[in-house]
XYZ file of C-alpha atoms in Angstrom:
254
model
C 79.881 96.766 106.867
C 79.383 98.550 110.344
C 76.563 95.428 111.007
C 78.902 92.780 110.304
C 81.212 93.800 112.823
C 82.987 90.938 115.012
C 83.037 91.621 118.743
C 86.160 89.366 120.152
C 87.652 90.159 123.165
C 89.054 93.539 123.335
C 88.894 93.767 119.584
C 86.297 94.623 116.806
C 86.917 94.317 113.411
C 85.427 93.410 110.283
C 86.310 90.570 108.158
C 85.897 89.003 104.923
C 87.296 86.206 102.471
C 89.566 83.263 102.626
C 93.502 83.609 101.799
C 96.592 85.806 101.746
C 95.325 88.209 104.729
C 95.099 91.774 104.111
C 94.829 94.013 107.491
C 93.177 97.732 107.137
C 94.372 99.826 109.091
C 91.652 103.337 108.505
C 92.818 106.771 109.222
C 91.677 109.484 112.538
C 88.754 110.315 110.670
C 88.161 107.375 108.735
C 85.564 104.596 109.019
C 85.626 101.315 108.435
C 83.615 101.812 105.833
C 86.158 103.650 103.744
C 87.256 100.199 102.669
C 84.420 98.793 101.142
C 85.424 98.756 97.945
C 88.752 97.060 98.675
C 86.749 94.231 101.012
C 84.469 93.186 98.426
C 87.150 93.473 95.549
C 90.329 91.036 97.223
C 87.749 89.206 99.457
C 87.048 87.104 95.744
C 90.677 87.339 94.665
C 91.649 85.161 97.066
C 92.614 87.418 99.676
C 91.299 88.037 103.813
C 90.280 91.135 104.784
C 90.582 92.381 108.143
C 89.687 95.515 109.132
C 90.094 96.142 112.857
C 88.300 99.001 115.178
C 91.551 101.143 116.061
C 91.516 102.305 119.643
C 92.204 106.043 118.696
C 89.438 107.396 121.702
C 89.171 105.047 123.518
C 92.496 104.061 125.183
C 94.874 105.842 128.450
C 96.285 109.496 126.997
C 99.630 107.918 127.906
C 98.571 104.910 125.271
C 97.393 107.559 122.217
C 100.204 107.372 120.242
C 101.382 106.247 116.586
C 103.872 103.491 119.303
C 101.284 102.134 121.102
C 98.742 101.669 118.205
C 101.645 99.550 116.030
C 101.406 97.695 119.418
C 98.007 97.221 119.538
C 98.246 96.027 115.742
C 100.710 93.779 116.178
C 98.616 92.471 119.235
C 95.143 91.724 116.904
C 97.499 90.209 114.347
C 98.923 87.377 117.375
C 95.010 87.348 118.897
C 93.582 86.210 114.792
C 97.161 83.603 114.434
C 97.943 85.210 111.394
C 101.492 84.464 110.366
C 102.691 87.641 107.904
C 100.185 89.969 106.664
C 99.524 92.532 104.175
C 99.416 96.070 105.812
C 97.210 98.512 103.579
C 96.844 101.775 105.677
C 95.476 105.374 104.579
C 96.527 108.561 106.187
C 96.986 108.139 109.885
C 96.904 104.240 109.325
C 99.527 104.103 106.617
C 101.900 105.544 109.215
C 100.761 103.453 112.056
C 101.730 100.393 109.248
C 104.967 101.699 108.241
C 105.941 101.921 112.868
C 104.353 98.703 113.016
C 106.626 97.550 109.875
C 109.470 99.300 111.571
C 109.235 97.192 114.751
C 107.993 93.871 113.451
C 109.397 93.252 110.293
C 108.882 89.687 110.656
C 104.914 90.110 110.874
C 104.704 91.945 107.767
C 104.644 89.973 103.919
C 104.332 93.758 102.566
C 103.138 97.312 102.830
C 100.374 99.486 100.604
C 99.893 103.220 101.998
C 98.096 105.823 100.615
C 98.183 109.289 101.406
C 100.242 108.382 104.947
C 101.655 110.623 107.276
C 105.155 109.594 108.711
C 107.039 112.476 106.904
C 105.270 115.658 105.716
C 105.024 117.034 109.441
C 101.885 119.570 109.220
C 99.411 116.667 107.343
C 98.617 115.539 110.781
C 97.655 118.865 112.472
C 96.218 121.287 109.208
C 93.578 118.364 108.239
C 92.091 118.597 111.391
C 89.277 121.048 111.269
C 89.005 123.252 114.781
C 85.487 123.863 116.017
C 83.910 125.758 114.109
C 80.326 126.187 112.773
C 78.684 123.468 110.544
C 79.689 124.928 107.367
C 82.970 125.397 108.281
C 83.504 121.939 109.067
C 81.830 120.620 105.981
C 84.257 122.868 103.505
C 86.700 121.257 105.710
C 85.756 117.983 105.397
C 85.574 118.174 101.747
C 89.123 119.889 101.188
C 89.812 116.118 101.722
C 88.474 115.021 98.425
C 89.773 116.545 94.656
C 85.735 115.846 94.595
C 83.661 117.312 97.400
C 80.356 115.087 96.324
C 82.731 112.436 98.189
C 82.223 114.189 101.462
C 78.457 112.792 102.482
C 76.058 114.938 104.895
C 77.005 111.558 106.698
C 80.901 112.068 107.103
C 80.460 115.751 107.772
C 78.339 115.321 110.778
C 80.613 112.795 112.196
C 83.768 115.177 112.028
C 81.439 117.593 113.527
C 80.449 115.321 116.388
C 84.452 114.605 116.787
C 85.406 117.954 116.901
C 82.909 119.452 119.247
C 83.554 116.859 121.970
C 86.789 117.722 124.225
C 87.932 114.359 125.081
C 88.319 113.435 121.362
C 89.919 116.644 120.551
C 92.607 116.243 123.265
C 93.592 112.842 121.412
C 93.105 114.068 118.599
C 96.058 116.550 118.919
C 97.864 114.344 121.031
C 97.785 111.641 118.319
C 99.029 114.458 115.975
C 102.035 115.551 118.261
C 102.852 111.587 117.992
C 102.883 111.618 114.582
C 105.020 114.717 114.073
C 107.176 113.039 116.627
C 107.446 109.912 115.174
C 108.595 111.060 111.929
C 110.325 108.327 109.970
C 112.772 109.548 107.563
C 115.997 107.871 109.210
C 113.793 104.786 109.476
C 112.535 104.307 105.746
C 116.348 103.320 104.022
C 116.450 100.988 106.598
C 112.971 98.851 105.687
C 113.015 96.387 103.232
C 109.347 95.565 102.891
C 107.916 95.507 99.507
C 105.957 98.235 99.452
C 103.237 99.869 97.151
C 102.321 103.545 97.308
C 98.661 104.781 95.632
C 98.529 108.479 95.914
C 96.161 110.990 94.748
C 98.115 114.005 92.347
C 95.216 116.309 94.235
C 96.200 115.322 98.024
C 96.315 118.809 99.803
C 96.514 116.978 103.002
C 99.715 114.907 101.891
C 100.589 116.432 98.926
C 102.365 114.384 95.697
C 106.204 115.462 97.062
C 105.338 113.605 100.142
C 104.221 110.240 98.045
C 108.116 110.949 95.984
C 109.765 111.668 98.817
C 108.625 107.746 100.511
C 109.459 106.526 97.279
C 112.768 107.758 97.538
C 113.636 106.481 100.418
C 111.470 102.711 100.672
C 114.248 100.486 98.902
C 111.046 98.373 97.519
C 108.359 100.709 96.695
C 106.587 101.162 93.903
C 104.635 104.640 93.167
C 101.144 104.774 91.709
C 99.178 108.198 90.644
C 95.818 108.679 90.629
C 94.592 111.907 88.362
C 91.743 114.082 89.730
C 91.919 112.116 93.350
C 92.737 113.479 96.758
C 93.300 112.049 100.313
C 91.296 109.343 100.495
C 91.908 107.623 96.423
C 90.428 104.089 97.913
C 87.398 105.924 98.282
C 87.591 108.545 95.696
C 88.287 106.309 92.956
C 87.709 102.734 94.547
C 88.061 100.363 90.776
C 91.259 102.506 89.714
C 92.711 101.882 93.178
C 91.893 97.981 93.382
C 93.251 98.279 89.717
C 96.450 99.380 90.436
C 96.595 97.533 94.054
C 96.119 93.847 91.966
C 98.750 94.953 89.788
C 101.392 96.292 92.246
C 100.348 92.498 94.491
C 100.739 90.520 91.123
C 104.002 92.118 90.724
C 105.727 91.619 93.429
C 103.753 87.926 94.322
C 101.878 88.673 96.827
């Protein structure tokens, strides 16, 4: 995937298939590449994928913030003409989804999140890993996972290289104060957006009360479990999650 990236402007982003578009929105330690199972699944199903580069390093301190990346989204959707999308986010980008939902509803056909912050207050700040040796960072890393196989020598060394360089730490932690800050419990009654929520009953980063307690109170959502999954259940268990994502989509007609 990372070859096929599109270079446009201000924006990079990968993108695949004709249709209903479908914008990715990947988490503060997730690549682009997380998705790969979900690009080449809806990309024949009659469904766009776009998965856009979000500026989480690389943008003003004063611009770091769950706000100012719905902004940015909402920007990349007007740059690619898209009318109303699809937002699918995991983790840090299921919460940037639901702010961007918040403040355009009228961009947004529906919502999928899996494992998102917006509520549970600590997921933001305890999944970070602090510097620490290699090891520690690795059991880290693959805390994420109900599976730690999942967590690559690949993905471990670039949470290492994220952690042990002080500019991305400092947004790192300011992009976590923004989340706790931007909690959205008095916003959630208030969105109408169909929504679809895949969570893993193994999350110890957002743990299955979280995934109720959005379900409780979306209006439109729809829960969906995953057994023996974590964090990260596109990944962990990519068919069962397109499974249950082409279900949810055929459900509500989307």
């Amino acid at each position: 995937m990372e070859n096929n990236l599109k270079k446009e402007g201000k924006y990079t982003y990968y993108e695949v298939g004709e249709g209903t578009p479908i914008v990715v929105l990947h988490g503060l330690m997730g690549g682009l590449s997380n998705f790969d199972g979900v690009a080449s699944y809806f990309s024949k199903l009659g469904y766009k994928i776009i998965i856009p580069e979000l500026p989480l390093y690389s943008q003003n301190i004063l611009k770091t913030n769950v706000k100012a990346f719905a902004r940015y989204v909402k920007d990349f959707i007007t740059f690619k003409k898209l009318d109303r999308v699809i937002l699918l986010g995991n983790s840090l980008g299921g919460h940037i989804a639901l702010y961007h939902s918040k403040m355009y509803p009228e961009k947004v056909a529906g919502i999928v999140i899996t494992g998102s912050s917006g509520l549970y207050e600590s997921a933001m700040g305890d999944s970070y890993p602090k510097r620490g040796d290699y090891e520690y960072i690795k059991s880290k890393t693959e805390s994420v996972f109900y599976d730690p196989k999942v967590a690559t020598k690949e993905m471990v060394d670039e949470v290492y290289a994220v952690v042990n360089d002080r500019i991305k730490v400092i947004k790192t932690l300011t992009i976590a104060k923004s989340a706790i800050r931007h909690n959205m419990a008095k916003d959630l009654p208030k969105m109408h957006e169909q929504t679809c929520l895949i969570w893993g009953k193994n999350d110890q980063v957002t743990p299955p009360s979280v995934a109720e307690e959005f379900h409780r109170l979306m209006p439109n959502s729809s829960l969906y479990w995953i057994d023996k999954c974590g964090h990260a259940a596109m990944m962990e268990h990519p068919n069962e999650f397109n499974r249950l994502l082409e279900e949810w989509l055929k459900k509500v007609g989307l």
